[in-house]
Amino acid sequence: KCLYIGDEILRDFLPYLVYPNYNRSDSKNLWLSVCGSLFSADLISRTSWHLASERDIISEDTYSLLELYASVKSVFVIPQALYCYRLNPASLTQTYRSDRYDKIENFYAKTQELVNKLYDNDDISKALAEVYVSLTVAALKQITVSKGSFFLKRALIKEILSKPTLQETLQSVHPLKDKRSRIILFFFMRKYCYCICFLLLLIKA
């Protein structure tokens, strides 16, 4: 399906755009990114929309586009891949910084607040929970390969795993059955076994 109109956007398109789980049988292979989208100048002008800064909110594309999609009336998906993505090892998404997790939690809180304000759809909120946990796991992986002693890395992982928001969200997020390594990691994250989590992340990093 390439064309989504009206209620179809909220029901059949946007949740899968927020969290494109490529292993699902009903995956639409979509990606919530400004660089992969074209929007009419009229839409942007009418909504006075602007892109949030990555310095203010991590994963700024997700937050900004969720704000814009509340005013979108139709979507057309081009099936061809017309964009090449260049990975930059020094980018904010590839380098661990001391405030990385705080930014992830801030993103999750602000984005959920935005969704609750603009949409009446639990699927979008659930998809955001998946994004939040995935971003957190990515941050944990960055810690394991970052510079610093074993004890420092273990302490950082321990601190993040103790966060109430993460522990609460982990209860509602369930990895696919074929992702055995992720199932095991989530189990020990829920149990607050930070040493085992560190070793699992180190193996998979």
JSON list of C-alpha atoms in Angstrom, two decimals:
[
{"chain": "A", "resi": 1, "resn": "LYS", "atom": "CA", "xyz": [0.00, 0.00, 0.00]},
{"chain": "A", "resi": 2, "resn": "CYS", "atom": "CA", "xyz": [1.42, 3.36, -1.05]},
{"chain": "A", "resi": 3, "resn": "LEU", "atom": "CA", "xyz": [-1.40, 5.83, -0.39]},
{"chain": "A", "resi": 4, "resn": "TYR", "atom": "CA", "xyz": [-2.75, 6.63, 3.08]},
{"chain": "A", "resi": 5, "resn": "ILE", "atom": "CA", "xyz": [-5.59, 9.11, 3.54]},
{"chain": "A", "resi": 6, "resn": "GLY", "atom": "CA", "xyz": [-7.29, 10.55, 6.63]},
{"chain": "A", "resi": 7, "resn": "ASP", "atom": "CA", "xyz": [-7.74, 8.05, 9.46]},
{"chain": "A", "resi": 8, "resn": "GLU", "atom": "CA", "xyz": [-5.50, 5.52, 7.68]},
{"chain": "A", "resi": 9, "resn": "ILE", "atom": "CA", "xyz": [-2.49, 7.68, 8.54]},
{"chain": "A", "resi": 10, "resn": "LEU", "atom": "CA", "xyz": [-3.09, 7.39, 12.27]},
{"chain": "A", "resi": 11, "resn": "ARG", "atom": "CA", "xyz": [-4.26, 3.77, 12.22]},
{"chain": "A", "resi": 12, "resn": "ASP", "atom": "CA", "xyz": [-2.13, 2.05, 9.57]},
{"chain": "A", "resi": 13, "resn": "PHE", "atom": "CA", "xyz": [0.84, 4.29, 8.88]},
{"chain": "A", "resi": 14, "resn": "LEU", "atom": "CA", "xyz": [2.17, 6.42, 11.74]},
{"chain": "A", "resi": 15, "resn": "PRO", "atom": "CA", "xyz": [2.74, 3.70, 14.42]},
{"chain": "A", "resi": 16, "resn": "TYR", "atom": "CA", "xyz": [4.84, 1.70, 11.95]},
{"chain": "A", "resi": 17, "resn": "LEU", "atom": "CA", "xyz": [6.71, 4.85, 10.96]},
{"chain": "A", "resi": 18, "resn": "VAL", "atom": "CA", "xyz": [7.64, 5.59, 14.58]},
{"chain": "A", "resi": 19, "resn": "TYR", "atom": "CA", "xyz": [9.08, 2.12, 15.17]},
{"chain": "A", "resi": 20, "resn": "PRO", "atom": "CA", "xyz": [9.92, 0.26, 11.94]},
{"chain": "A", "resi": 21, "resn": "ASN", "atom": "CA", "xyz": [10.34, -3.26, 13.28]},
{"chain": "A", "resi": 22, "resn": "TYR", "atom": "CA", "xyz": [11.73, -4.93, 10.16]},
{"chain": "A", "resi": 23, "resn": "ASN", "atom": "CA", "xyz": [11.31, -8.43, 11.59]},
{"chain": "A", "resi": 24, "resn": "ARG", "atom": "CA", "xyz": [7.54, -8.20, 11.82]},
{"chain": "A", "resi": 25, "resn": "SER", "atom": "CA", "xyz": [5.47, -9.88, 9.12]},
{"chain": "A", "resi": 26, "resn": "ASP", "atom": "CA", "xyz": [3.40, -6.70, 8.74]},
{"chain": "A", "resi": 27, "resn": "SER", "atom": "CA", "xyz": [6.41, -4.38, 8.63]},
{"chain": "A", "resi": 28, "resn": "LYS", "atom": "CA", "xyz": [6.05, -1.55, 6.13]},
{"chain": "A", "resi": 29, "resn": "ASN", "atom": "CA", "xyz": [9.80, -0.93, 6.00]},
{"chain": "A", "resi": 30, "resn": "LEU", "atom": "CA", "xyz": [9.37, 2.76, 6.79]},
{"chain": "A", "resi": 31, "resn": "TRP", "atom": "CA", "xyz": [11.66, 5.21, 8.55]},
{"chain": "A", "resi": 32, "resn": "LEU", "atom": "CA", "xyz": [10.63, 8.34, 10.45]},
{"chain": "A", "resi": 33, "resn": "SER", "atom": "CA", "xyz": [13.22, 10.74, 9.09]},
{"chain": "A", "resi": 34, "resn": "VAL", "atom": "CA", "xyz": [13.11, 14.22, 7.64]},
{"chain": "A", "resi": 35, "resn": "CYS", "atom": "CA", "xyz": [15.76, 13.33, 5.08]},
{"chain": "A", "resi": 36, "resn": "GLY", "atom": "CA", "xyz": [13.51, 10.61, 3.65]},
{"chain": "A", "resi": 37, "resn": "SER", "atom": "CA", "xyz": [10.43, 12.81, 3.31]},
{"chain": "A", "resi": 38, "resn": "LEU", "atom": "CA", "xyz": [9.01, 15.60, 1.19]},
{"chain": "A", "resi": 39, "resn": "PHE", "atom": "CA", "xyz": [6.33, 17.95, 2.59]},
{"chain": "A", "resi": 40, "resn": "SER", "atom": "CA", "xyz": [4.40, 20.68, 0.85]},
{"chain": "A", "resi": 41, "resn": "ALA", "atom": "CA", "xyz": [5.49, 24.24, 1.54]},
{"chain": "A", "resi": 42, "resn": "ASP", "atom": "CA", "xyz": [1.83, 25.07, 2.15]},
{"chain": "A", "resi": 43, "resn": "LEU", "atom": "CA", "xyz": [1.62, 22.51, 4.99]},
{"chain": "A", "resi": 44, "resn": "ILE", "atom": "CA", "xyz": [4.76, 23.86, 6.65]},
{"chain": "A", "resi": 45, "resn": "SER", "atom": "CA", "xyz": [3.57, 27.45, 6.27]},
{"chain": "A", "resi": 46, "resn": "ARG", "atom": "CA", "xyz": [0.07, 26.76, 7.64]},
{"chain": "A", "resi": 47, "resn": "THR", "atom": "CA", "xyz": [1.40, 24.94, 10.71]},
{"chain": "A", "resi": 48, "resn": "SER", "atom": "CA", "xyz": [4.42, 27.24, 11.28]},
{"chain": "A", "resi": 49, "resn": "TRP", "atom": "CA", "xyz": [6.34, 24.00, 11.66]},
{"chain": "A", "resi": 50, "resn": "HIS", "atom": "CA", "xyz": [10.07, 23.87, 12.27]},
{"chain": "A", "resi": 51, "resn": "LEU", "atom": "CA", "xyz": [12.56, 21.11, 13.01]},
{"chain": "A", "resi": 52, "resn": "ALA", "atom": "CA", "xyz": [13.72, 20.81, 16.61]},
{"chain": "A", "resi": 53, "resn": "SER", "atom": "CA", "xyz": [17.46, 21.02, 17.22]},
{"chain": "A", "resi": 54, "resn": "GLU", "atom": "CA", "xyz": [19.38, 17.84, 18.01]},
{"chain": "A", "resi": 55, "resn": "ARG", "atom": "CA", "xyz": [21.13, 19.87, 20.72]},
{"chain": "A", "resi": 56, "resn": "ASP", "atom": "CA", "xyz": [17.79, 20.32, 22.49]},
{"chain": "A", "resi": 57, "resn": "ILE", "atom": "CA", "xyz": [16.18, 16.94, 21.95]},
{"chain": "A", "resi": 58, "resn": "ILE", "atom": "CA", "xyz": [17.75, 13.67, 20.86]},
{"chain": "A", "resi": 59, "resn": "SER", "atom": "CA", "xyz": [16.12, 11.89, 17.90]},
{"chain": "A", "resi": 60, "resn": "GLU", "atom": "CA", "xyz": [14.78, 15.25, 16.85]},
{"chain": "A", "resi": 61, "resn": "ASP", "atom": "CA", "xyz": [13.27, 13.88, 13.62]},
{"chain": "A", "resi": 62, "resn": "THR", "atom": "CA", "xyz": [10.86, 11.68, 15.56]},
{"chain": "A", "resi": 63, "resn": "TYR", "atom": "CA", "xyz": [9.67, 14.49, 17.82]},
{"chain": "A", "resi": 64, "resn": "SER", "atom": "CA", "xyz": [9.39, 17.06, 15.04]},
{"chain": "A", "resi": 65, "resn": "LEU", "atom": "CA", "xyz": [7.60, 14.84, 12.55]},
{"chain": "A", "resi": 66, "resn": "LEU", "atom": "CA", "xyz": [5.11, 13.58, 15.13]},
{"chain": "A", "resi": 67, "resn": "GLU", "atom": "CA", "xyz": [4.19, 17.22, 15.65]},
{"chain": "A", "resi": 68, "resn": "LEU", "atom": "CA", "xyz": [3.76, 17.80, 11.91]},
{"chain": "A", "resi": 69, "resn": "TYR", "atom": "CA", "xyz": [1.85, 14.59, 11.13]},
{"chain": "A", "resi": 70, "resn": "ALA", "atom": "CA", "xyz": [-1.07, 15.79, 13.26]},
{"chain": "A", "resi": 71, "resn": "SER", "atom": "CA", "xyz": [-1.86, 18.14, 10.34]},
{"chain": "A", "resi": 72, "resn": "VAL", "atom": "CA", "xyz": [-1.08, 15.75, 7.47]},
{"chain": "A", "resi": 73, "resn": "LYS", "atom": "CA", "xyz": [-4.13, 14.66, 5.44]},
{"chain": "A", "resi": 74, "resn": "SER", "atom": "CA", "xyz": [-2.53, 12.28, 2.94]},
{"chain": "A", "resi": 75, "resn": "VAL", "atom": "CA", "xyz": [0.70, 10.35, 2.55]},
{"chain": "A", "resi": 76, "resn": "PHE", "atom": "CA", "xyz": [2.21, 8.70, -0.50]},
{"chain": "A", "resi": 77, "resn": "VAL", "atom": "CA", "xyz": [5.07, 6.23, -0.07]},
{"chain": "A", "resi": 78, "resn": "ILE", "atom": "CA", "xyz": [7.58, 5.90, -2.90]},
{"chain": "A", "resi": 79, "resn": "PRO", "atom": "CA", "xyz": [8.65, 2.24, -3.01]},
{"chain": "A", "resi": 80, "resn": "GLN", "atom": "CA", "xyz": [12.13, 2.95, -4.41]},
{"chain": "A", "resi": 81, "resn": "ALA", "atom": "CA", "xyz": [15.11, 3.76, -2.19]},
{"chain": "A", "resi": 82, "resn": "LEU", "atom": "CA", "xyz": [16.34, 7.16, -3.41]},
{"chain": "A", "resi": 83, "resn": "TYR", "atom": "CA", "xyz": [18.51, 8.23, -0.50]},
{"chain": "A", "resi": 84, "resn": "CYS", "atom": "CA", "xyz": [21.95, 7.06, 0.68]},
{"chain": "A", "resi": 85, "resn": "TYR", "atom": "CA", "xyz": [22.84, 7.48, 4.35]},
{"chain": "A", "resi": 86, "resn": "ARG", "atom": "CA", "xyz": [26.42, 8.23, 5.40]},
{"chain": "A", "resi": 87, "resn": "LEU", "atom": "CA", "xyz": [27.45, 6.92, 8.82]},
{"chain": "A", "resi": 88, "resn": "ASN", "atom": "CA", "xyz": [29.60, 9.34, 10.78]},
{"chain": "A", "resi": 89, "resn": "PRO", "atom": "CA", "xyz": [31.50, 7.75, 13.73]},
{"chain": "A", "resi": 90, "resn": "ALA", "atom": "CA", "xyz": [31.76, 11.16, 15.41]},
{"chain": "A", "resi": 91, "resn": "SER", "atom": "CA", "xyz": [28.05, 11.99, 15.20]},
{"chain": "A", "resi": 92, "resn": "LEU", "atom": "CA", "xyz": [25.81, 12.39, 18.26]},
{"chain": "A", "resi": 93, "resn": "THR", "atom": "CA", "xyz": [24.19, 9.03, 17.50]},
{"chain": "A", "resi": 94, "resn": "GLN", "atom": "CA", "xyz": [27.52, 7.17, 17.42]},
{"chain": "A", "resi": 95, "resn": "THR", "atom": "CA", "xyz": [29.41, 8.70, 20.35]},
{"chain": "A", "resi": 96, "resn": "TYR", "atom": "CA", "xyz": [28.55, 8.22, 24.02]},
{"chain": "A", "resi": 97, "resn": "ARG", "atom": "CA", "xyz": [28.42, 11.34, 26.15]},
{"chain": "A", "resi": 98, "resn": "SER", "atom": "CA", "xyz": [27.83, 11.58, 29.88]},
{"chain": "A", "resi": 99, "resn": "ASP", "atom": "CA", "xyz": [24.40, 13.15, 29.42]},
{"chain": "A", "resi": 100, "resn": "ARG", "atom": "CA", "xyz": [23.33, 10.72, 26.71]},
{"chain": "A", "resi": 101, "resn": "TYR", "atom": "CA", "xyz": [20.79, 8.79, 28.76]},
{"chain": "A", "resi": 102, "resn": "ASP", "atom": "CA", "xyz": [19.36, 11.96, 30.32]},
{"chain": "A", "resi": 103, "resn": "LYS", "atom": "CA", "xyz": [18.69, 13.24, 26.79]},
{"chain": "A", "resi": 104, "resn": "ILE", "atom": "CA", "xyz": [17.02, 9.93, 25.86]},
{"chain": "A", "resi": 105, "resn": "GLU", "atom": "CA", "xyz": [14.73, 10.09, 28.88]},
{"chain": "A", "resi": 106, "resn": "ASN", "atom": "CA", "xyz": [13.95, 13.74, 28.13]},
{"chain": "A", "resi": 107, "resn": "PHE", "atom": "CA", "xyz": [13.09, 12.79, 24.54]},
{"chain": "A", "resi": 108, "resn": "TYR", "atom": "CA", "xyz": [10.77, 10.04, 25.74]},
{"chain": "A", "resi": 109, "resn": "ALA", "atom": "CA", "xyz": [8.95, 12.27, 28.22]},
{"chain": "A", "resi": 110, "resn": "LYS", "atom": "CA", "xyz": [8.50, 15.16, 25.80]},
{"chain": "A", "resi": 111, "resn": "THR", "atom": "CA", "xyz": [7.46, 12.94, 22.89]},
{"chain": "A", "resi": 112, "resn": "GLN", "atom": "CA", "xyz": [4.92, 11.00, 24.95]},
{"chain": "A", "resi": 113, "resn": "GLU", "atom": "CA", "xyz": [3.53, 14.32, 26.17]},
{"chain": "A", "resi": 114, "resn": "LEU", "atom": "CA", "xyz": [3.25, 15.49, 22.57]},
{"chain": "A", "resi": 115, "resn": "VAL", "atom": "CA", "xyz": [1.52, 12.28, 21.46]},
{"chain": "A", "resi": 116, "resn": "ASN", "atom": "CA", "xyz": [-0.96, 12.43, 24.35]},
{"chain": "A", "resi": 117, "resn": "LYS", "atom": "CA", "xyz": [-1.78, 16.00, 23.36]},
{"chain": "A", "resi": 118, "resn": "LEU", "atom": "CA", "xyz": [-2.17, 15.46, 19.60]},
{"chain": "A", "resi": 119, "resn": "TYR", "atom": "CA", "xyz": [-3.27, 11.86, 19.16]},
{"chain": "A", "resi": 120, "resn": "ASP", "atom": "CA", "xyz": [-5.66, 9.33, 20.62]},
{"chain": "A", "resi": 121, "resn": "ASN", "atom": "CA", "xyz": [-3.73, 6.21, 19.67]},
{"chain": "A", "resi": 122, "resn": "ASP", "atom": "CA", "xyz": [-2.12, 3.71, 22.06]},
{"chain": "A", "resi": 123, "resn": "ASP", "atom": "CA", "xyz": [-0.16, 2.12, 19.20]},
{"chain": "A", "resi": 124, "resn": "ILE", "atom": "CA", "xyz": [1.91, 5.28, 18.77]},
{"chain": "A", "resi": 125, "resn": "SER", "atom": "CA", "xyz": [2.65, 5.42, 22.50]},
{"chain": "A", "resi": 126, "resn": "LYS", "atom": "CA", "xyz": [3.68, 1.75, 22.44]},
{"chain": "A", "resi": 127, "resn": "ALA", "atom": "CA", "xyz": [5.91, 2.37, 19.43]},
{"chain": "A", "resi": 128, "resn": "LEU", "atom": "CA", "xyz": [7.58, 5.24, 21.30]},
{"chain": "A", "resi": 129, "resn": "ALA", "atom": "CA", "xyz": [8.27, 2.91, 24.23]},
{"chain": "A", "resi": 130, "resn": "GLU", "atom": "CA", "xyz": [10.10, 0.62, 21.78]},
{"chain": "A", "resi": 131, "resn": "VAL", "atom": "CA", "xyz": [12.10, 3.58, 20.48]},
{"chain": "A", "resi": 132, "resn": "TYR", "atom": "CA", "xyz": [13.01, 4.68, 24.01]},
{"chain": "A", "resi": 133, "resn": "VAL", "atom": "CA", "xyz": [14.25, 1.23, 25.03]},
{"chain": "A", "resi": 134, "resn": "SER", "atom": "CA", "xyz": [16.14, 0.81, 21.74]},
{"chain": "A", "resi": 135, "resn": "LEU", "atom": "CA", "xyz": [17.87, 4.17, 22.21]},
{"chain": "A", "resi": 136, "resn": "THR", "atom": "CA", "xyz": [18.76, 3.17, 25.77]},
{"chain": "A", "resi": 137, "resn": "VAL", "atom": "CA", "xyz": [20.23, -0.16, 24.66]},
{"chain": "A", "resi": 138, "resn": "ALA", "atom": "CA", "xyz": [22.25, 1.68, 22.01]},
{"chain": "A", "resi": 139, "resn": "ALA", "atom": "CA", "xyz": [23.57, 4.03, 24.72]},
{"chain": "A", "resi": 140, "resn": "LEU", "atom": "CA", "xyz": [24.49, 1.05, 26.90]},
{"chain": "A", "resi": 141, "resn": "LYS", "atom": "CA", "xyz": [26.39, -0.48, 23.98]},
{"chain": "A", "resi": 142, "resn": "GLN", "atom": "CA", "xyz": [28.24, 2.79, 23.46]},
{"chain": "A", "resi": 143, "resn": "ILE", "atom": "CA", "xyz": [29.28, 2.71, 27.12]},
{"chain": "A", "resi": 144, "resn": "THR", "atom": "CA", "xyz": [30.77, -0.78, 26.76]},
{"chain": "A", "resi": 145, "resn": "VAL", "atom": "CA", "xyz": [33.04, 0.29, 23.87]},
{"chain": "A", "resi": 146, "resn": "SER", "atom": "CA", "xyz": [33.87, 3.76, 25.20]},
{"chain": "A", "resi": 147, "resn": "LYS", "atom": "CA", "xyz": [37.12, 4.77, 26.83]},
{"chain": "A", "resi": 148, "resn": "GLY", "atom": "CA", "xyz": [37.32, 4.25, 30.57]},
{"chain": "A", "resi": 149, "resn": "SER", "atom": "CA", "xyz": [37.83, 1.55, 33.15]},
{"chain": "A", "resi": 150, "resn": "PHE", "atom": "CA", "xyz": [35.67, -1.52, 33.58]},
{"chain": "A", "resi": 151, "resn": "PHE", "atom": "CA", "xyz": [34.49, -0.18, 36.94]},
{"chain": "A", "resi": 152, "resn": "LEU", "atom": "CA", "xyz": [33.42, 3.16, 35.45]},
{"chain": "A", "resi": 153, "resn": "LYS", "atom": "CA", "xyz": [31.50, 1.48, 32.65]},
{"chain": "A", "resi": 154, "resn": "ARG", "atom": "CA", "xyz": [29.83, -0.91, 35.07]},
{"chain": "A", "resi": 155, "resn": "ALA", "atom": "CA", "xyz": [28.84, 2.00, 37.32]},
{"chain": "A", "resi": 156, "resn": "LEU", "atom": "CA", "xyz": [27.29, 3.88, 34.38]},
{"chain": "A", "resi": 157, "resn": "ILE", "atom": "CA", "xyz": [25.28, 0.84, 33.31]},
{"chain": "A", "resi": 158, "resn": "LYS", "atom": "CA", "xyz": [24.18, 0.25, 36.89]},
{"chain": "A", "resi": 159, "resn": "GLU", "atom": "CA", "xyz": [22.98, 3.85, 37.17]},
{"chain": "A", "resi": 160, "resn": "ILE", "atom": "CA", "xyz": [20.95, 3.67, 33.96]},
{"chain": "A", "resi": 161, "resn": "LEU", "atom": "CA", "xyz": [19.36, 0.32, 34.79]},
{"chain": "A", "resi": 162, "resn": "SER", "atom": "CA", "xyz": [18.17, 1.74, 38.11]},
{"chain": "A", "resi": 163, "resn": "LYS", "atom": "CA", "xyz": [16.10, 4.46, 36.43]},
{"chain": "A", "resi": 164, "resn": "PRO", "atom": "CA", "xyz": [12.37, 4.05, 37.28]},
{"chain": "A", "resi": 165, "resn": "THR", "atom": "CA", "xyz": [11.27, 5.13, 33.80]},
{"chain": "A", "resi": 166, "resn": "LEU", "atom": "CA", "xyz": [13.38, 2.43, 32.17]},
{"chain": "A", "resi": 167, "resn": "GLN", "atom": "CA", "xyz": [12.28, -0.32, 34.54]},
{"chain": "A", "resi": 168, "resn": "GLU", "atom": "CA", "xyz": [8.63, 0.61, 34.12]},
{"chain": "A", "resi": 169, "resn": "THR", "atom": "CA", "xyz": [8.87, 0.74, 30.34]},
{"chain": "A", "resi": 170, "resn": "LEU", "atom": "CA", "xyz": [10.75, -2.56, 30.12]},
{"chain": "A", "resi": 171, "resn": "GLN", "atom": "CA", "xyz": [7.67, -4.29, 31.53]},
{"chain": "A", "resi": 172, "resn": "SER", "atom": "CA", "xyz": [5.63, -3.30, 28.47]},
{"chain": "A", "resi": 173, "resn": "VAL", "atom": "CA", "xyz": [8.26, -3.92, 25.79]},
{"chain": "A", "resi": 174, "resn": "HIS", "atom": "CA", "xyz": [8.68, -7.47, 24.54]},
{"chain": "A", "resi": 175, "resn": "PRO", "atom": "CA", "xyz": [11.28, -8.36, 21.90]},
{"chain": "A", "resi": 176, "resn": "LEU", "atom": "CA", "xyz": [10.45, -10.79, 19.12]},
{"chain": "A", "resi": 177, "resn": "LYS", "atom": "CA", "xyz": [10.81, -14.47, 19.90]},
{"chain": "A", "resi": 178, "resn": "ASP", "atom": "CA", "xyz": [13.43, -14.94, 17.17]},
{"chain": "A", "resi": 179, "resn": "LYS", "atom": "CA", "xyz": [15.64, -12.27, 18.79]},
{"chain": "A", "resi": 180, "resn": "ARG", "atom": "CA", "xyz": [16.98, -14.56, 21.52]},
{"chain": "A", "resi": 181, "resn": "SER", "atom": "CA", "xyz": [19.89, -12.31, 22.45]},
{"chain": "A", "resi": 182, "resn": "ARG", "atom": "CA", "xyz": [17.54, -9.35, 22.96]},
{"chain": "A", "resi": 183, "resn": "ILE", "atom": "CA", "xyz": [15.15, -11.49, 25.04]},
{"chain": "A", "resi": 184, "resn": "ILE", "atom": "CA", "xyz": [18.02, -12.52, 27.32]},
{"chain": "A", "resi": 185, "resn": "LEU", "atom": "CA", "xyz": [19.31, -8.95, 27.60]},
{"chain": "A", "resi": 186, "resn": "PHE", "atom": "CA", "xyz": [15.85, -7.59, 28.49]},
{"chain": "A", "resi": 187, "resn": "PHE", "atom": "CA", "xyz": [15.41, -10.31, 31.11]},
{"chain": "A", "resi": 188, "resn": "PHE", "atom": "CA", "xyz": [18.59, -9.30, 32.93]},
{"chain": "A", "resi": 189, "resn": "MET", "atom": "CA", "xyz": [17.85, -5.59, 32.48]},
{"chain": "A", "resi": 190, "resn": "ARG", "atom": "CA", "xyz": [14.49, -6.12, 34.23]},
{"chain": "A", "resi": 191, "resn": "LYS", "atom": "CA", "xyz": [16.26, -8.06, 36.99]},
{"chain": "A", "resi": 192, "resn": "TYR", "atom": "CA", "xyz": [18.78, -5.21, 37.39]},
{"chain": "A", "resi": 193, "resn": "CYS", "atom": "CA", "xyz": [21.70, -7.59, 36.79]},
{"chain": "A", "resi": 194, "resn": "TYR", "atom": "CA", "xyz": [24.05, -4.90, 35.55]},
{"chain": "A", "resi": 195, "resn": "CYS", "atom": "CA", "xyz": [27.21, -7.03, 35.48]},
{"chain": "A", "resi": 196, "resn": "ILE", "atom": "CA", "xyz": [25.59, -9.66, 33.26]},
{"chain": "A", "resi": 197, "resn": "CYS", "atom": "CA", "xyz": [24.12, -6.92, 31.08]},
{"chain": "A", "resi": 198, "resn": "PHE", "atom": "CA", "xyz": [27.57, -5.40, 30.68]},
{"chain": "A", "resi": 199, "resn": "LEU", "atom": "CA", "xyz": [29.00, -8.73, 29.49]},
{"chain": "A", "resi": 200, "resn": "LEU", "atom": "CA", "xyz": [26.09, -9.35, 27.10]},
{"chain": "A", "resi": 201, "resn": "LEU", "atom": "CA", "xyz": [26.44, -5.88, 25.63]},
{"chain": "A", "resi": 202, "resn": "LEU", "atom": "CA", "xyz": [30.20, -6.29, 25.30]},
{"chain": "A", "resi": 203, "resn": "ILE", "atom": "CA", "xyz": [29.76, -9.55, 23.40]},
{"chain": "A", "resi": 204, "resn": "LYS", "atom": "CA", "xyz": [27.20, -8.05, 21.01]},
{"chain": "A", "resi": 205, "resn": "ALA", "atom": "CA", "xyz": [28.79, -4.58, 20.63]}
]
